[in-house]
CSV table of C-alpha atoms and ligand atoms in Angstrom, one decimal:
chain,number,residue,atom,x,y,z
A,1,MET,CA,8.9,37.1,0.6
A,2,PRO,CA,8.8,34.1,-1.7
A,3,THR,CA,6.1,31.5,-2.2
A,4,THR,CA,7.3,28.0,-2.8
A,5,VAL,CA,5.4,25.0,-4.1
A,6,ILE,CA,6.8,21.6,-2.9
A,7,VAL,CA,5.9,18.7,-5.2
A,8,GLY,CA,6.7,15.1,-5.5
A,9,ALA,CA,8.7,14.5,-8.8
A,10,GLN,CA,8.3,10.7,-8.9
A,11,TRP,CA,5.7,8.3,-7.6
A,12,GLY,CA,5.3,9.8,-4.1
A,13,ASP,CA,7.2,9.4,-0.8
A,14,GLU,CA,10.2,11.4,-2.0
A,15,GLY,CA,10.6,13.3,1.3
A,16,LYS,CA,8.1,16.2,0.7
A,17,GLY,CA,7.3,16.3,4.5
A,18,LYS,CA,10.9,16.8,5.4
A,19,VAL,CA,11.5,19.6,2.9
A,20,THR,CA,8.2,21.3,3.8
A,21,ASP,CA,9.2,21.2,7.5
A,22,LEU,CA,12.5,22.9,6.7
A,23,LEU,CA,10.9,25.7,4.7
A,24,ALA,CA,8.1,26.1,7.3
A,25,GLU,CA,10.7,26.9,10.0
A,26,ARG,CA,10.8,30.4,8.4
A,27,ALA,CA,7.5,30.6,6.6
A,28,GLU,CA,4.3,31.9,8.1
A,29,VAL,CA,1.9,29.7,6.2
A,30,THR,CA,1.9,26.1,5.0
A,31,VAL,CA,-0.9,24.9,2.7
A,32,ARG,CA,-1.9,21.4,1.6
A,33,PHE,CA,-3.7,21.7,-1.7
A,34,GLN,CA,-4.7,18.3,-3.0
A,35,GLY,CA,-4.9,14.6,-2.0
A,36,GLY,CA,-6.1,13.4,1.3
A,37,ASN,CA,-5.0,10.8,3.9
A,38,ASN,CA,-3.5,8.7,1.1
A,39,ALA,CA,-0.5,10.8,1.8
A,40,GLY,CA,1.9,10.0,4.6
A,41,HIS,CA,4.6,12.7,5.3
A,42,THR,CA,7.3,11.9,7.8
A,43,ILE,CA,9.3,14.3,9.8
A,44,ILE,CA,12.0,13.0,12.2
A,45,HIS,CA,13.3,15.3,14.9
A,46,GLY,CA,15.6,13.6,17.4
A,47,ASP,CA,13.7,10.7,18.9
A,48,GLU,CA,10.4,12.0,17.7
A,49,VAL,CA,8.8,10.6,14.5
A,50,PHE,CA,5.8,12.5,13.1
A,51,LYS,CA,3.8,10.9,10.4
A,52,LEU,CA,1.3,13.4,9.0
A,53,ASN,CA,-1.6,12.4,6.7
A,54,LEU,CA,-3.6,15.5,6.4
A,55,ILE,CA,-2.2,18.2,8.6
A,56,PRO,CA,0.4,20.3,6.7
A,57,SER,CA,4.0,19.6,7.7
A,58,GLY,CA,4.4,23.2,9.0
A,59,ILE,CA,2.5,22.3,12.2
A,60,LEU,CA,5.6,21.6,14.2
A,61,HIS,CA,6.6,25.2,14.0
A,62,PRO,CA,4.7,27.4,16.4
A,63,GLY,CA,3.3,30.4,14.7
A,64,ASN,CA,3.0,28.7,11.3
A,65,THR,CA,-0.6,28.9,10.1
A,66,CYS,CA,-1.4,25.5,8.6
A,67,ILE,CA,-4.1,25.3,5.9
A,68,ILE,CA,-6.0,22.4,4.4
A,69,GLY,CA,-7.1,23.9,1.1
A,70,ASN,CA,-10.3,23.4,-0.9
A,71,GLY,CA,-8.5,20.9,-3.2
A,72,VAL,CA,-8.0,18.4,-0.4
A,73,VAL,CA,-10.4,15.5,0.3
A,74,LEU,CA,-10.8,15.2,4.0
A,75,ASP,CA,-11.7,12.3,6.2
A,76,PRO,CA,-12.8,14.1,9.4
A,77,GLY,CA,-12.3,11.1,11.7
A,78,VAL,CA,-8.7,10.8,10.5
A,79,LEU,CA,-8.1,14.5,10.9
A,80,ILE,CA,-9.5,14.6,14.4
A,81,GLY,CA,-7.3,11.5,15.3
A,82,GLU,CA,-4.3,13.4,14.0
A,83,LEU,CA,-5.2,16.6,15.9
A,84,ASP,CA,-5.6,14.5,19.1
A,85,ASP,CA,-2.3,12.7,18.6
A,86,LEU,CA,-0.4,16.0,18.0
A,87,HIS,CA,-2.1,17.6,21.0
A,88,LYS,CA,-1.0,14.6,23.2
A,89,ARG,CA,2.5,15.2,22.0
A,90,GLY,CA,2.5,18.8,23.0
A,91,VAL,CA,2.1,20.3,19.5
A,92,ASP,CA,-0.2,23.4,19.3
A,93,THR,CA,-2.8,22.9,16.5
A,94,THR,CA,-4.9,26.0,17.1
A,95,SER,CA,-3.5,27.6,13.9
A,96,LEU,CA,-5.1,24.9,11.7
A,97,ARG,CA,-7.5,26.3,9.1
A,98,ILE,CA,-9.7,24.1,7.0
A,99,SER,CA,-11.4,25.3,3.7
A,100,ALA,CA,-15.2,25.2,3.9
A,101,ASN,CA,-15.1,24.0,0.3
A,102,ALA,CA,-12.9,20.9,0.9
A,103,HIS,CA,-14.7,17.7,0.2
A,104,ILE,CA,-15.5,15.1,2.8
A,105,ILE,CA,-14.6,11.4,2.5
A,106,MET,CA,-17.7,9.5,3.6
A,107,PRO,CA,-18.1,5.9,4.8
A,108,TYR,CA,-19.5,4.9,1.4
A,109,HIS,CA,-16.4,6.2,-0.4
A,110,LEU,CA,-14.3,3.8,1.7
A,111,LEU,CA,-16.6,0.9,0.8
A,112,LEU,CA,-16.6,1.9,-2.9
A,113,ASP,CA,-12.8,2.1,-3.0
A,114,HIS,CA,-12.5,-1.4,-1.5
A,115,GLU,CA,-15.1,-2.7,-3.9
A,116,GLY,CA,-13.6,-1.1,-6.9
A,117,GLU,CA,-10.2,-2.7,-6.2
A,118,ALA,CA,-11.7,-6.1,-5.5
A,119,LYS,CA,-13.6,-6.0,-8.8
A,120,LEU,CA,-10.5,-5.1,-10.8
A,121,GLY,CA,-8.7,-8.2,-9.4
A,122,GLU,CA,-5.3,-8.5,-10.9
A,123,LEU,CA,-5.8,-5.2,-12.7
A,124,LYS,CA,-6.2,-3.4,-9.4
A,125,ILE,CA,-4.6,0.1,-9.0
A,126,GLY,CA,-3.3,-0.7,-5.6
A,127,THR,CA,-5.0,2.3,-4.0
A,128,THR,CA,-4.5,3.2,-0.3
A,129,LYS,CA,-8.2,2.3,0.1
A,130,ARG,CA,-8.8,5.6,1.9
A,131,GLY,CA,-11.8,6.5,-0.3
A,132,ILE,CA,-9.9,9.1,-2.3
A,133,GLY,CA,-11.0,8.2,-5.8
A,134,PRO,CA,-14.7,7.8,-5.0
A,135,CYS,CA,-14.7,11.1,-3.1
A,136,TYR,CA,-13.1,13.0,-6.0
A,137,ALA,CA,-15.6,11.2,-8.3
A,138,ASP,CA,-18.5,12.6,-6.3
A,139,LYS,CA,-16.9,16.0,-6.3
A,140,ALA,CA,-16.8,16.0,-10.2
A,141,ASP,CA,-20.3,14.5,-10.2
A,142,ARG,CA,-21.5,17.4,-8.0
A,143,LEU,CA,-22.7,15.0,-5.4
A,144,GLY,CA,-20.0,15.7,-2.9
A,145,ILE,CA,-20.4,16.6,0.8
A,146,ARG,CA,-18.3,19.6,1.7
A,147,VAL,CA,-16.8,20.8,5.0
A,148,GLN,CA,-19.4,23.5,5.2
A,149,ASP,CA,-22.2,21.0,4.9
A,150,LEU,CA,-21.2,19.4,8.3
A,151,LEU,CA,-22.4,22.6,10.0
A,152,ASP,CA,-26.1,22.2,9.1
A,153,GLU,CA,-27.6,18.8,9.9
A,154,LYS,CA,-30.6,19.3,7.6
A,155,ILE,CA,-28.5,20.1,4.6
A,156,LEU,CA,-26.1,17.3,5.5
A,157,ARG,CA,-28.9,14.7,5.6
A,158,LYS,CA,-30.3,15.9,2.3
A,159,LYS,CA,-27.0,15.8,0.6
A,160,ILE,CA,-26.1,12.3,1.9
A,161,VAL,CA,-29.5,11.0,0.7
A,162,THR,CA,-28.9,12.5,-2.8
A,163,ALA,CA,-25.3,11.2,-2.9
A,164,LEU,CA,-26.4,7.7,-1.9
A,165,GLU,CA,-29.2,7.4,-4.4
A,166,PRO,CA,-27.2,6.6,-7.6
A,167,LYS,CA,-24.9,4.3,-5.6
A,168,ARG,CA,-27.7,2.1,-4.2
A,169,GLN,CA,-27.1,-0.8,-6.6
A,170,GLN,CA,-23.3,-0.8,-6.0
A,171,LEU,CA,-23.7,-0.6,-2.2
A,172,ARG,CA,-26.3,-3.3,-2.0
A,173,PRO,CA,-23.8,-5.9,-0.4
A,174,TRP,CA,-23.4,-3.4,2.5
A,175,ALA,CA,-27.1,-2.6,2.9
A,176,LYS,CA,-26.8,-3.6,6.6
A,177,ASP,CA,-23.4,-2.1,7.2
A,178,PRO,CA,-23.7,0.1,10.3
A,179,SER,CA,-21.4,2.7,8.7
A,180,LEU,CA,-24.2,3.3,6.1
A,181,ASP,CA,-27.0,3.9,8.6
A,182,LEU,CA,-28.3,7.3,7.6
A,183,HIS,CA,-29.3,8.4,11.1
A,184,ALA,CA,-25.9,7.4,12.6
A,185,MET,CA,-24.0,8.8,9.7
A,186,VAL,CA,-25.7,12.2,9.9
A,187,GLU,CA,-25.1,12.3,13.7
A,188,GLU,CA,-21.5,11.3,13.4
A,189,PHE,CA,-20.6,13.8,10.7
A,190,ALA,CA,-22.5,16.6,12.3
A,191,ASN,CA,-20.5,15.9,15.4
A,192,TYR,CA,-17.3,16.2,13.4
A,193,GLY,CA,-18.6,19.5,12.2
A,194,HIS,CA,-19.0,20.8,15.7
A,195,ARG,CA,-15.5,19.7,16.6
A,196,LEU,CA,-13.9,21.2,13.5
A,197,GLU,CA,-16.0,24.4,13.4
A,198,PRO,CA,-13.3,26.6,15.1
A,199,HIS,CA,-10.9,25.7,12.3
A,200,ILE,CA,-13.2,26.2,9.3
A,201,ALA,CA,-12.5,29.3,7.3
A,202,GLU,CA,-12.4,31.1,3.9
A,203,THR,CA,-8.8,29.8,3.4
A,204,SER,CA,-8.3,31.2,-0.1
A,205,LEU,CA,-8.7,34.7,1.4
A,206,ILE,CA,-6.2,34.0,4.2
A,207,VAL,CA,-3.6,32.7,1.7
A,208,HIS,CA,-4.1,35.7,-0.6
A,209,ASN,CA,-3.9,38.2,2.2
A,210,GLU,CA,-0.8,36.6,3.7
A,211,ILE,CA,1.0,36.6,0.3
A,212,LYS,CA,0.0,40.2,-0.3
A,213,ALA,CA,1.3,41.1,3.2
A,214,GLY,CA,4.7,39.8,2.1
A,215,LYS,CA,4.6,36.7,4.2
A,216,GLU,CA,6.4,33.5,3.2
A,217,VAL,CA,4.0,30.7,2.1
A,218,VAL,CA,4.8,27.1,1.4
A,219,PHE,CA,2.4,24.9,-0.6
A,220,GLU,CA,2.9,21.2,0.3
A,221,GLY,CA,2.0,18.8,-2.5
A,222,ALA,CA,1.1,15.2,-1.8
A,223,GLN,CA,1.8,12.1,-4.1
A,224,GLY,CA,4.0,12.9,-7.2
A,225,ALA,CA,3.9,13.9,-10.8
A,226,LEU,CA,3.7,10.3,-12.1
A,227,LEU,CA,0.6,9.7,-10.0
A,228,ASP,CA,-1.1,12.8,-11.6
A,229,ILE,CA,-4.6,11.9,-12.9
A,230,ASP,CA,-3.9,13.9,-16.2
A,231,HIS,CA,-0.2,13.4,-16.7
A,232,GLY,CA,0.7,10.3,-14.7
A,233,THR,CA,0.7,6.6,-15.6
A,234,TYR,CA,-3.1,6.5,-16.0
A,235,PRO,CA,-5.1,4.5,-14.8
A,236,PHE,CA,-2.5,3.6,-12.2
A,237,VAL,CA,-2.6,7.1,-10.6
A,238,THR,CA,-4.3,8.9,-7.8
A,239,SER,CA,-7.5,11.0,-8.4
A,240,SER,CA,-6.1,14.5,-8.1
A,241,ASN,CA,-3.4,16.6,-9.7
A,242,PRO,CA,-0.2,16.5,-7.6
A,243,ILE,CA,1.7,18.9,-9.9
A,244,ALA,CA,2.5,22.5,-9.1
A,245,GLY,CA,-0.3,24.0,-11.2
A,246,ALA,CA,-2.8,22.4,-8.8
A,247,ALA,CA,-1.5,24.5,-5.9
A,248,CYS,CA,-3.3,27.5,-7.4
A,249,VAL,CA,-6.6,25.6,-7.9
A,250,GLY,CA,-6.4,23.7,-4.6
A,251,ALA,CA,-5.5,26.8,-2.5
A,252,GLY,CA,-7.6,29.3,-4.4
A,253,ILE,CA,-4.9,31.7,-5.6
A,254,GLY,CA,-3.7,32.9,-9.0
A,255,PRO,CA,-0.6,31.5,-10.7
A,256,THR,CA,1.1,35.0,-10.7
A,257,LEU,CA,1.5,34.6,-6.9
A,258,ILE,CA,3.9,31.6,-7.1
A,259,ASP,CA,7.6,32.3,-7.1
A,260,ASP,CA,9.4,28.9,-6.9
A,261,VAL,CA,8.6,25.3,-7.5
A,262,TRP,CA,10.8,22.7,-5.8
A,263,GLY,CA,10.5,19.2,-7.0
A,264,ILE,CA,11.5,16.4,-4.6
A,265,ALA,CA,13.1,13.3,-6.0
A,266,LYS,CA,14.9,10.4,-4.3
A,267,ALA,CA,18.4,9.6,-5.6
A,268,TYR,CA,16.8,6.4,-6.9
A,269,THR,CA,13.1,5.6,-7.6
A,270,THR,CA,10.3,3.9,-5.7
A,271,ARG,CA,6.7,3.2,-6.4
A,272,VAL,CA,4.0,1.7,-4.2
A,273,GLY,CA,0.9,0.2,-5.9
A,274,SER,CA,0.5,-1.2,-9.4
A,275,GLY,CA,1.5,0.3,-12.8
A,276,PRO,CA,4.4,0.7,-15.1
A,277,PHE,CA,7.8,1.4,-13.7
A,278,PRO,CA,10.4,1.2,-16.5
A,279,SER,CA,13.5,1.4,-14.3
A,280,GLU,CA,12.3,-1.2,-11.7
A,281,ILE,CA,14.8,-3.7,-10.4
A,282,GLU,CA,14.6,-6.8,-8.3
A,283,GLY,CA,17.3,-8.8,-6.5
A,284,ASP,CA,20.1,-8.0,-4.1
A,285,ILE,CA,20.5,-4.3,-4.8
A,286,ALA,CA,16.8,-3.7,-4.7
A,287,ASP,CA,16.6,-5.5,-1.4
A,288,LYS,CA,19.5,-3.6,0.0
A,289,ILE,CA,18.0,-0.2,-1.0
A,290,ARG,CA,14.6,-1.2,0.4
A,291,GLU,CA,16.2,-2.2,3.7
A,292,VAL,CA,18.7,0.7,4.1
A,293,GLY,CA,16.1,3.2,2.8
A,294,ALA,CA,13.3,1.7,4.9
A,295,GLU,CA,11.1,1.6,1.8
A,296,PHE,CA,7.8,0.6,3.4
A,297,GLY,CA,4.8,2.8,3.0
A,298,THR,CA,4.1,5.4,5.7
A,299,THR,CA,0.3,5.1,5.2
A,300,THR,CA,-0.2,1.4,4.4
A,301,GLY,CA,3.1,-0.3,5.5
A,302,ARG,CA,3.4,-1.9,2.0
A,303,ALA,CA,6.9,-2.7,0.7
A,304,ARG,CA,7.8,-0.1,-2.0
A,305,ARG,CA,8.9,-1.3,-5.4
A,306,ILE,CA,12.5,-0.2,-6.1
A,307,GLY,CA,14.2,1.1,-9.3
A,308,TRP,CA,17.2,3.1,-10.5
A,309,LEU,CA,16.9,6.8,-10.9
A,310,ASP,CA,14.8,7.5,-13.9
A,311,LEU,CA,15.8,10.7,-15.6
A,312,VAL,CA,13.3,10.3,-18.5
A,313,ALA,CA,10.5,10.4,-15.9
A,314,LEU,CA,12.2,13.1,-13.9
A,315,LYS,CA,12.7,15.3,-17.0
A,316,TYR,CA,8.9,14.9,-17.6
A,317,ALA,CA,8.2,15.9,-14.0
A,318,ALA,CA,10.5,18.9,-14.2
A,319,ARG,CA,8.6,20.1,-17.3
A,320,LEU,CA,5.1,19.5,-16.0
A,321,ASN,CA,5.9,21.4,-12.8
A,322,GLY,CA,8.1,24.2,-14.2
A,323,MET,CA,10.6,23.2,-11.6
A,324,THR,CA,12.9,26.0,-10.4
A,325,GLY,CA,14.9,23.8,-8.0
A,326,LEU,CA,15.4,20.1,-7.4
A,327,CYS,CA,15.8,18.4,-4.0
A,328,VAL,CA,17.6,15.0,-4.2
A,329,THR,CA,16.8,13.0,-1.1
A,330,LYS,CA,18.1,9.7,0.3
A,331,LEU,CA,21.5,10.0,-1.3
A,332,ASP,CA,22.9,8.3,1.8
A,333,VAL,CA,21.0,5.1,0.9
A,334,LEU,CA,23.2,4.7,-2.2
A,335,SER,CA,26.5,4.5,-0.3
A,336,GLY,CA,28.3,1.2,-0.9
A,337,ILE,CA,26.8,0.4,-4.3
A,338,GLU,CA,29.6,-0.1,-6.8
A,339,THR,CA,27.9,1.1,-10.0
A,340,LEU,CA,24.9,3.4,-10.1
A,341,ARG,CA,22.6,3.1,-13.1
A,342,VAL,CA,20.7,6.1,-14.3
A,343,ALA,CA,17.9,5.8,-16.9
A,344,THR,CA,18.4,8.3,-19.7
A,345,THR,CA,16.2,6.8,-22.4
A,346,TYR,CA,13.6,4.0,-22.8
A,347,SER,CA,13.4,1.4,-25.5
A,348,ASN,CA,10.9,-1.2,-26.6
A,349,ASN,CA,11.3,-4.7,-28.1
A,350,GLU,CA,10.8,-3.3,-31.6
A,351,GLY,CA,14.0,-1.3,-31.2
A,352,ALA,CA,12.4,2.1,-30.8
A,353,VAL,CA,14.1,4.5,-28.5
A,354,PHE,CA,12.3,7.2,-26.5
A,355,ASP,CA,14.0,10.2,-24.9
A,356,GLU,CA,10.7,11.7,-23.8
A,357,PHE,CA,8.2,10.0,-21.4
A,358,PRO,CA,5.8,8.1,-23.7
A,359,TYR,CA,2.3,9.5,-23.6
A,360,HIS,CA,0.7,6.3,-24.9
A,361,GLN,CA,-0.2,3.7,-22.3
A,362,SER,CA,0.7,0.7,-24.4
A,363,VAL,CA,4.0,2.2,-25.4
A,364,LEU,CA,4.8,2.9,-21.8
A,365,HIS,CA,3.8,-0.5,-20.6
A,366,HIS,CA,6.3,-2.1,-23.1
A,367,SER,CA,9.1,0.3,-22.4
A,368,LYS,CA,12.2,-0.5,-20.5
A,369,ALA,CA,14.9,1.8,-19.3
A,370,GLU,CA,18.3,2.2,-21.0
A,371,TYR,CA,21.0,3.3,-18.7
A,372,VAL,CA,24.2,5.3,-18.3
A,373,ASP,CA,26.4,3.8,-15.6
A,374,LEU,CA,28.1,6.0,-13.1
A,375,PRO,CA,30.6,5.0,-10.4
A,376,GLY,CA,29.2,4.8,-6.9
A,377,TRP,CA,30.9,5.7,-3.6
A,378,ASP,CA,31.6,3.7,-0.4
A,379,GLU,CA,31.8,6.5,2.2
A,380,ASP,CA,29.1,7.0,4.8
A,381,ILE,CA,27.8,10.5,3.8
A,382,SER,CA,25.2,10.9,6.6
A,383,SER,CA,27.2,13.6,8.4
A,384,ALA,CA,28.0,15.6,5.3
A,385,ARG,CA,26.6,19.1,5.6
A,386,SER,CA,28.1,20.8,2.6
A,387,ILE,CA,28.7,19.8,-1.0
A,388,GLU,CA,32.5,19.7,-0.3
A,389,ASP,CA,31.9,17.0,2.3
A,390,LEU,CA,30.6,14.6,-0.4
A,391,PRO,CA,32.8,12.1,-2.2
A,392,GLU,CA,33.7,13.1,-5.7
A,393,ASN,CA,31.7,10.3,-7.3
A,394,CYS,CA,28.6,11.5,-5.4
A,395,ARG,CA,29.1,15.0,-6.7
A,396,THR,CA,29.5,13.7,-10.2
A,397,TYR,CA,26.2,11.8,-9.8
A,398,LEU,CA,24.5,15.0,-8.7
A,399,ASN,CA,26.0,17.1,-11.5
A,400,PHE,CA,24.9,14.5,-14.1
A,401,ILE,CA,21.3,14.8,-12.8
A,402,SER,CA,21.3,18.5,-12.7
A,403,GLU,CA,22.8,18.9,-16.2
A,404,PHE,CA,20.5,16.3,-17.7
A,405,LEU,CA,17.4,18.1,-16.3
A,406,ASP,CA,18.7,21.6,-16.6
A,407,VAL,CA,17.4,22.3,-13.1
A,408,PRO,CA,19.7,23.4,-10.2
A,409,ILE,CA,19.9,21.1,-7.2
A,410,VAL,CA,18.9,23.2,-4.2
A,411,LEU,CA,18.8,20.6,-1.4
A,412,MET,CA,20.3,17.1,-0.8
A,413,GLY,CA,19.1,14.7,1.8
A,414,VAL,CA,21.8,12.5,3.5
A,415,GLY,CA,19.6,11.0,6.3
A,416,PRO,CA,16.1,10.9,7.7
A,417,GLU,CA,16.7,13.4,10.5
A,418,ARG,CA,15.5,17.0,10.0
A,419,THR,CA,19.1,18.3,10.1
A,420,GLN,CA,20.6,15.8,7.7
A,421,ILE,CA,20.5,18.0,4.6
A,422,ILE,CA,22.9,19.9,2.4
A,423,LEU,CA,21.7,23.2,0.9
A,424,ALA,CA,22.9,24.8,-2.3
A,425,GLY,CA,22.2,28.0,-4.2
A,426,ASP,CA,21.3,31.4,-2.6
A,427,ARG,CA,17.6,30.8,-2.1
A,428,ALA,CA,18.2,27.4,-0.4
A,429,LEU,CA,21.1,28.6,1.6
A,430,SER,CA,18.9,31.3,3.1
A,431,PHE,CA,17.2,28.4,5.0
A,432,ALA,CA,20.5,27.2,6.6
A,433,ARG,CA,19.9,26.6,10.3
A,434,ASN,CA,22.3,28.4,12.6
B,1,GDP,P1,6.7,12.1,1.6
B,1,GDP,O1,5.4,11.4,1.4
B,1,GDP,O2,7.2,12.7,0.3
B,1,GDP,O3,6.7,13.2,2.6
B,1,GDP,O4,7.8,11.0,2.0
B,1,GDP,P2,7.6,9.9,3.1
B,1,GDP,O5,7.7,10.5,4.5
B,1,GDP,O6,6.4,9.0,2.8
B,1,GDP,O7,8.8,9.0,2.8
B,1,GDP,C1,10.1,9.4,2.9
B,1,GDP,C2,10.9,8.6,3.9
B,1,GDP,O8,12.3,8.8,3.7
B,1,GDP,C3,10.6,8.9,5.3
B,1,GDP,O9,10.7,7.8,6.1
B,1,GDP,C4,11.7,10.0,5.7
B,1,GDP,O10,12.0,9.9,7.1
B,1,GDP,C5,12.8,9.4,4.9
B,1,GDP,N1,13.8,10.4,4.4
B,1,GDP,C6,13.6,11.6,3.9
B,1,GDP,N2,14.7,12.2,3.5
B,1,GDP,C7,15.7,11.2,3.7
B,1,GDP,C8,17.1,11.2,3.4
B,1,GDP,O11,17.7,12.1,2.9
B,1,GDP,N3,17.8,10.0,3.7
B,1,GDP,C9,17.1,9.0,4.3
B,1,GDP,N4,17.9,7.9,4.6
B,1,GDP,N5,15.8,9.0,4.6
B,1,GDP,C10,15.1,10.1,4.3
B,2,IMO,P1,2.7,10.8,-0.4
B,2,IMO,O1,2.1,12.2,-0.3
B,2,IMO,C1,3.0,7.1,-2.7
B,2,IMO,C2,-0.6,5.7,-4.8
B,2,IMO,C3,-1.2,4.4,-4.3
B,2,IMO,C4,-1.8,3.9,-5.6
B,2,IMO,C5,-2.3,5.2,-6.3
B,2,IMO,C6,-3.8,5.5,-6.1
B,2,IMO,O2,3.0,10.2,0.9
B,2,IMO,O3,3.8,10.8,-1.4
B,2,IMO,P2,-5.2,6.4,-4.1
B,2,IMO,O4,-5.4,5.8,-2.7
B,2,IMO,O5,-4.6,7.7,-4.1
B,2,IMO,O6,-6.4,6.3,-4.9
B,2,IMO,O7,-4.1,5.4,-4.7
B,2,IMO,O8,-1.5,6.2,-5.7
B,2,IMO,N1,-0.4,6.7,-3.7
B,2,IMO,C7,0.8,7.1,-3.2
B,2,IMO,N2,2.0,6.5,-3.3
B,2,IMO,N3,2.9,8.1,-1.9
B,2,IMO,C8,1.7,8.7,-1.7
B,2,IMO,O9,1.5,9.9,-1.0
B,2,IMO,C9,0.5,8.2,-2.3
B,2,IMO,N4,-0.8,8.5,-2.4
B,2,IMO,C10,-1.3,7.6,-3.2
B,2,IMO,O10,-0.3,3.6,-3.7
B,2,IMO,O11,-0.8,3.4,-6.4
B,3,MG,MG1,4.6,9.5,1.9
């Protein structure tokens, strides 16, 4: 049975939750491998809307083992809130397994994230302020608190004291903040440990054994390739690696166990937060796309920036991920736009043309997209369920993307609902719902 990594191929919010939910219907295991509750993954099923921040999007399928891998940074208060909410809505969460090695987002990480952004002023990254960056920084600094530390109050206290020591200067303005009271912090986090203990496990072994037993496993990425800390638009990135290679590190398995990598991209581009965005547009068409596509952040409610489909960036994402299939979501949002622009190169004001994503920050910041124009379509495509149901111009648009990237399109999204998809190719068609 295949293992599939689902990754964002743009700047996040491409529809990873929806695609993961589809694959999880048949898979036995779903694994989150990086990021934290900066992610917001939406699944819409009839009247029910689920917005998951930490729990893998397989949770709605009974029998699916959901795993939070070692590569995730975990805010236990948020996780418990999510568990309680799902429980209230009748979703069984007993299958959730949490890596003992995942790092914990502590109250001081939240304060440092706020402070870091405030200090940067106009140069701010536009983080989700969930403490993600400072938590990964402590992990790299070997000052992190891990899930396993929550289970021993003595160790927990010692590790918190050690982690706070070098931050004392920075945290001085909050010296009296109740969230930093050592006694209260140790008690609060030890309580989280008690609550989460039944879920804590050696998750790398579980994933390995399930794969070896021939089970189908889905790895659910968060964020997207252009937010990758190594390959994205640094420093306007997140603090982890959202690309497919990180699935191995963040779940604790070897690369030889991965069969497929599906990149998820919208039929246009969005970005939330600061940083370069060569195909960004403003004005009536951007407003229409934002409104029709409900382009407001799942996690923070911020209005997303809008742009035309950027094939220079998408080609880069296909390469970084070794994509075997592309899922193009939100095609329905483009209905009624007369001409669709697709970025195929970048240029700068000195006349240089780039057909690969520029690696140099200054070059990227001064690049703007150059376009090929393709004819749009007027038809409402939200009830299309096969490629033949799509208008010819829509099929031409999809063929252009697939040929440019040299990656087959395996799934198309034509609406937010779980069932509003079109599948293509043998592997994808095997997921067709009866
Ligand atoms: P994720 O972070 O990649 O899981 O994506 P988000 O859930 O943050 O954002 C994607 C948004 O688009 C959600 O509101 C989804 O319900 C919605 N969505 C997903 N696929 C489609 C689609 O094909 N068409 C439309 N109109 N909406 C979609
Ligand atoms: P999903 O998984 C879109 C962005 C933030 C900011 C940058 C750094 O739902 O696609 P961070 O809080 O991670 O330090 O913020 O990354 N960002 C996302 N943008 N979707 C996400 O997740 C994101 N997670 C982080 O807006 O620009
Ligand atoms: Mg999202």
